Coordinates of C-alpha atoms and ligand atoms in Angstrom, one line a residue:
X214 CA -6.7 10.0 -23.8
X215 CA -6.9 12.0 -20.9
X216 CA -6.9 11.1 -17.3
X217 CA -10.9 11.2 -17.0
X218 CA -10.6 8.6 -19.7
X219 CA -8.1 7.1 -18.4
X220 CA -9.9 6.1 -14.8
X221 CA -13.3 5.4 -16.4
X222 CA -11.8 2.8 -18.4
X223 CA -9.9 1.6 -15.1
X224 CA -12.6 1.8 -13.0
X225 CA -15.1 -0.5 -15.5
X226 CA -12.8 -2.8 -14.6
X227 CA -12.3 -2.9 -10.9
X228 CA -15.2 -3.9 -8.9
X229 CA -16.7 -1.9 -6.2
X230 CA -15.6 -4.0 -3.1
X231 CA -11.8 -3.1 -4.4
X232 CA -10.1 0.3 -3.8
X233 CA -8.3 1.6 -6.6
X234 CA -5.0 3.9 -5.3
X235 CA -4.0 6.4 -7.6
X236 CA -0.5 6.4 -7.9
X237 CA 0.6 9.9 -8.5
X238 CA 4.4 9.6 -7.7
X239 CA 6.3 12.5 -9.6
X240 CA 3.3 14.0 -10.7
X241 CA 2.6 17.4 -11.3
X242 CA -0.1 18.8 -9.2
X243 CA -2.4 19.1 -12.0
X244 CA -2.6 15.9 -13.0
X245 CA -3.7 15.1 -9.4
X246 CA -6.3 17.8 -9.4
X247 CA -7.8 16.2 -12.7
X248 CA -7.9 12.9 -11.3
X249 CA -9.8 14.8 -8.5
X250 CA -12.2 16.5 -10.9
X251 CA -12.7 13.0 -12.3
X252 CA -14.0 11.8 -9.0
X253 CA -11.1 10.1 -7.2
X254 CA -10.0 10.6 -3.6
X255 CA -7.0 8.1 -2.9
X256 CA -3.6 8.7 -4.1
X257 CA -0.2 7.0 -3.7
X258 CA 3.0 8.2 -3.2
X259 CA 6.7 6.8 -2.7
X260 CA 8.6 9.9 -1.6
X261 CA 7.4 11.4 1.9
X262 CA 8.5 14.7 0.7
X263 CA 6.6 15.1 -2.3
X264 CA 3.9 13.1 0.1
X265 CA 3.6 15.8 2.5
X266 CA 3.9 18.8 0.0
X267 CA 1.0 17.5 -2.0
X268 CA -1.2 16.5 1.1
X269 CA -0.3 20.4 1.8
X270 CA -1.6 21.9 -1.5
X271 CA -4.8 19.5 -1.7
X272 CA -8.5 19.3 -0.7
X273 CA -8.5 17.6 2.4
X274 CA -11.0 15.4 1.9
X275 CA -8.3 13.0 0.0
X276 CA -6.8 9.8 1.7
X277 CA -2.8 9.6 1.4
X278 CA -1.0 6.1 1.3
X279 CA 2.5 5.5 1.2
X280 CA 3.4 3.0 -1.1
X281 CA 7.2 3.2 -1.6
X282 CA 10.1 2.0 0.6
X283 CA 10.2 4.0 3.6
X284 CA 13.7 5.4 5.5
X285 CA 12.5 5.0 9.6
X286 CA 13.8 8.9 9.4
X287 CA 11.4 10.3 7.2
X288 CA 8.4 8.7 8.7
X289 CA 8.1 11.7 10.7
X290 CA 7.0 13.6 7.5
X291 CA 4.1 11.8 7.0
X292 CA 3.3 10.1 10.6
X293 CA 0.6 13.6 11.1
X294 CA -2.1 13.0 8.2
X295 CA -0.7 9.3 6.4
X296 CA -4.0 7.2 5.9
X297 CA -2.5 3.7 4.9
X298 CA 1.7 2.7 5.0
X299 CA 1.5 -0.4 2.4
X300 CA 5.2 -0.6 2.6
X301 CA 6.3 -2.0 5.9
X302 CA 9.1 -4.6 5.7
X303 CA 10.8 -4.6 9.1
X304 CA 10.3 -4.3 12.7
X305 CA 12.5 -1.5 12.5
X306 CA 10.3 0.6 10.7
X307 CA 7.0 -0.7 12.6
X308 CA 8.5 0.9 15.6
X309 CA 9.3 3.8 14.3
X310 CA 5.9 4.2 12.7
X311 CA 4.8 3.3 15.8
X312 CA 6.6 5.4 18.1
X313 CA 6.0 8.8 15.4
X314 CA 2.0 7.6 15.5
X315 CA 1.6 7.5 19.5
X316 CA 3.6 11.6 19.6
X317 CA 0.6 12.6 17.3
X318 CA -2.2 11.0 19.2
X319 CA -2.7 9.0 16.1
X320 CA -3.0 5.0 15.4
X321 CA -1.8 5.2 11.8
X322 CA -3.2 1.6 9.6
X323 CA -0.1 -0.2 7.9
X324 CA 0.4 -3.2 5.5
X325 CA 3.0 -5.7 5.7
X326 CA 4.7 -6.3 2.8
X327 CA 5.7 -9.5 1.4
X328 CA 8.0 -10.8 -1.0
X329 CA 6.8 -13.5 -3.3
X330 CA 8.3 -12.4 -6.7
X331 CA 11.4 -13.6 -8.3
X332 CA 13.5 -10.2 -8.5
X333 CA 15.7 -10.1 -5.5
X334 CA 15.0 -5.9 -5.5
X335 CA 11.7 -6.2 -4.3
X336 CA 11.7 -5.1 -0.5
X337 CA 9.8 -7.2 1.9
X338 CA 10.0 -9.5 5.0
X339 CA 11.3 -13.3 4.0
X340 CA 10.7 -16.7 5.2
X341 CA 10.2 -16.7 9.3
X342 CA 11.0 -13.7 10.3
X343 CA 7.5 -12.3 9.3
X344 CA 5.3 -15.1 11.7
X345 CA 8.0 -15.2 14.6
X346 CA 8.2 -11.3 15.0
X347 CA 4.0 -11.9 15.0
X348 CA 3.6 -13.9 17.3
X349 CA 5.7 -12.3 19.8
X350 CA 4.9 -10.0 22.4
X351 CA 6.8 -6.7 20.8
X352 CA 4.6 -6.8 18.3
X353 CA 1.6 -6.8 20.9
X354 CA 3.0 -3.7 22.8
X355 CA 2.8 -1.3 19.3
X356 CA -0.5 0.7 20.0
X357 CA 0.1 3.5 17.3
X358 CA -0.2 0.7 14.7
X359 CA -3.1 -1.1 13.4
X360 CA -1.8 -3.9 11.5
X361 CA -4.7 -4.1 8.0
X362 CA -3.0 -6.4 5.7
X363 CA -0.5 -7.6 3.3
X364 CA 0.9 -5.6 -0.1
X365 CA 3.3 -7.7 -2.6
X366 CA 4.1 -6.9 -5.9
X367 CA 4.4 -10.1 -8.6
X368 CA 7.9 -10.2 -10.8
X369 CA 8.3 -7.8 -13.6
X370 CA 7.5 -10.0 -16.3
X371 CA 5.3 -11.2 -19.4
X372 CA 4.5 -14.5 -18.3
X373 CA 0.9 -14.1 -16.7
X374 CA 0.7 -17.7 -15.5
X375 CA 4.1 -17.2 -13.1
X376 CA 2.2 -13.4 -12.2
X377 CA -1.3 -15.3 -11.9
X378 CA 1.0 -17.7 -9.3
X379 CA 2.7 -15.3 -7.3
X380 CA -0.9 -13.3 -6.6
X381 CA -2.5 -16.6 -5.4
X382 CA 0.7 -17.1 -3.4
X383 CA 0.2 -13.9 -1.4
X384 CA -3.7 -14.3 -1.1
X385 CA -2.8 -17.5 0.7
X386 CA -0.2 -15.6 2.7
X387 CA -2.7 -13.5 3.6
X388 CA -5.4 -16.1 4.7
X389 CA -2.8 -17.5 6.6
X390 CA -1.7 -14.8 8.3
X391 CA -5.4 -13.7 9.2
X392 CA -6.2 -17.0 10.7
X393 CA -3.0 -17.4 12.9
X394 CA -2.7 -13.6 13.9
X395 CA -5.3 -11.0 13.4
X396 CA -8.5 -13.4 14.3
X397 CA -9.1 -11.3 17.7
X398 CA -12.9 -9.0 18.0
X399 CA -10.6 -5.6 17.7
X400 CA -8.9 -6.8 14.5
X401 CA -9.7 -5.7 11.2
X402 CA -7.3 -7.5 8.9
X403 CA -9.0 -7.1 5.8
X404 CA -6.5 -5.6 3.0
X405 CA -4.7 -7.4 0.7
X406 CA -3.1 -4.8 -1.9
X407 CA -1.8 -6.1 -5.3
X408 CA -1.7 -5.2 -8.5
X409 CA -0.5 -2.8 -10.9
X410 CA -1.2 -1.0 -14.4
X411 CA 0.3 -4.1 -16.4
X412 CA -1.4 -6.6 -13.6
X413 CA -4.3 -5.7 -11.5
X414 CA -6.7 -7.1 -13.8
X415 CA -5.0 -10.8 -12.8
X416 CA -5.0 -9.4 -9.1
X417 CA -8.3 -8.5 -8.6
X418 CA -9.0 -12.2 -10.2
X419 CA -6.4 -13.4 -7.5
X420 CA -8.4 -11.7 -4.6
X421 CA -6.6 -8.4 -5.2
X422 CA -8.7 -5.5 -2.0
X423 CA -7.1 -2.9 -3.6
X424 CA -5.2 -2.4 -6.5
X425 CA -2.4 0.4 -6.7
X426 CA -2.3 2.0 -10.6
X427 CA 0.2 4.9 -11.6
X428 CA 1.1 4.7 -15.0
X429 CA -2.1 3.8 -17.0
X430 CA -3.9 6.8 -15.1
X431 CA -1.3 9.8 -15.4
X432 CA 1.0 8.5 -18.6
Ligands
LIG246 C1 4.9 3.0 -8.9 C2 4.3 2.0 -8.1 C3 3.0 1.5 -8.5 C4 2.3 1.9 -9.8 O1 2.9 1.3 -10.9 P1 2.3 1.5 -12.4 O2 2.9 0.4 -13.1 O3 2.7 2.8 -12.8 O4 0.8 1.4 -12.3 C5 2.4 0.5 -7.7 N1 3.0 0.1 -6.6 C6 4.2 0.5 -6.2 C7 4.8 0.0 -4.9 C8 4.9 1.5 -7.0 O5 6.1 1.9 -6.6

């Protein structure tokens, strides 16, 4: 099929209140131009490289997220034009986000992410560190960083009902996290990203704002 197939099938299955990513990671520019044609105007990337060269060849009107892990020295590459950072697993990287934001004149919109699945390779923060860097004031004092959400991936695996578990498990974190943190009038804590080709069907059904699918688009 080709990639206009491939996204009208996708998109009969995603509702409108959800935001499907196109992730176009080692693409060639003409595949991203077709899913263009085809309509769509958010694409993910994981290296900020390839992120910034394609931003650079592209209609403008398109909306950039970072979805890979992130080195605090390349955010530089991206910190000019970046829509949405999904990948944000330390304070480390917050402040350097933060600090690259503020020297464009920019508040750049990020996502926690958080680490529910089994595999011990998938990045994110774990257990308390998350809620006590939160509620302290160092997280206050960022003002290049609008905090929008959580991202998680689920494990790598067939079993849908331990997938189906690990997407309610971040809905709740997210819940949570809204309730105790992000509850203020200038808040907008409203993204929870999940899902994949193999899984965003069970995410979206899991609460799943916006779904992040590479393979199933552009394979
Ligand atoms: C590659 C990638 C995706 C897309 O995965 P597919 O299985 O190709 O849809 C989604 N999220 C992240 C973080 C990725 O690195």
């Amino acid at each position: 099929m080709s990639i206009k197939q491939n996204i009208e099938k996708i998109r009969a299955d995603i509702p409108s209140g959800v935001t499907l990513v196109n992730v176009s990671k080692t693409q060639p520019i003409e595949k991203l131009w077709s899913a263009y044609e085809a309509g769509e105007r958010v694409f993910g990337e994981s290296r900020p490289r390839e992120l910034e060269s394609k931003y650079n060849e592209l209609p403008k009107d398109i909306e950039w997220h970072m979805i890979g892990s992130l080195q605090t020295n390349k955010v530089k590459y991206i910190a000019p034009f970046v829509n949405l950072i999904h990948s944000v697993d330390s304070e480390r990287l917050l402040e350097m986000i933060n600090r690259e934001a503020l020297k464009c004149g920019r508040v750049i919109d990020v996502l926690l992410e958080i680490f529910v699945a089994q595999e011990s390779t998938k990045h994110g923060w774990k257990g308390d560190e998350l809620t006590s860097y939160l509620s302290s004031q160092r997280c206050r004092d960022l003002k290049g960083v609008r905090i929008r959400g959580v991202m998680g991936m689920a494990s790598f695996t067939d079993d849908r009902e331990q997938v189906r578990r690990e997407f309610k498990e971040l809905n709740s974190e997210f819940v949570a996290l809204k309730e105790r943190f992000f509850r203020g009038d200038d808040d907008k804590f409203d993204t929870l990203s999940m899902g994949m080709s193999g899984d965003f069907r069970i995410a979206i059904e899991q609460g799943s704002t916006m779904v992040r699918v590479g393979s199933s688009i552009f394979n």
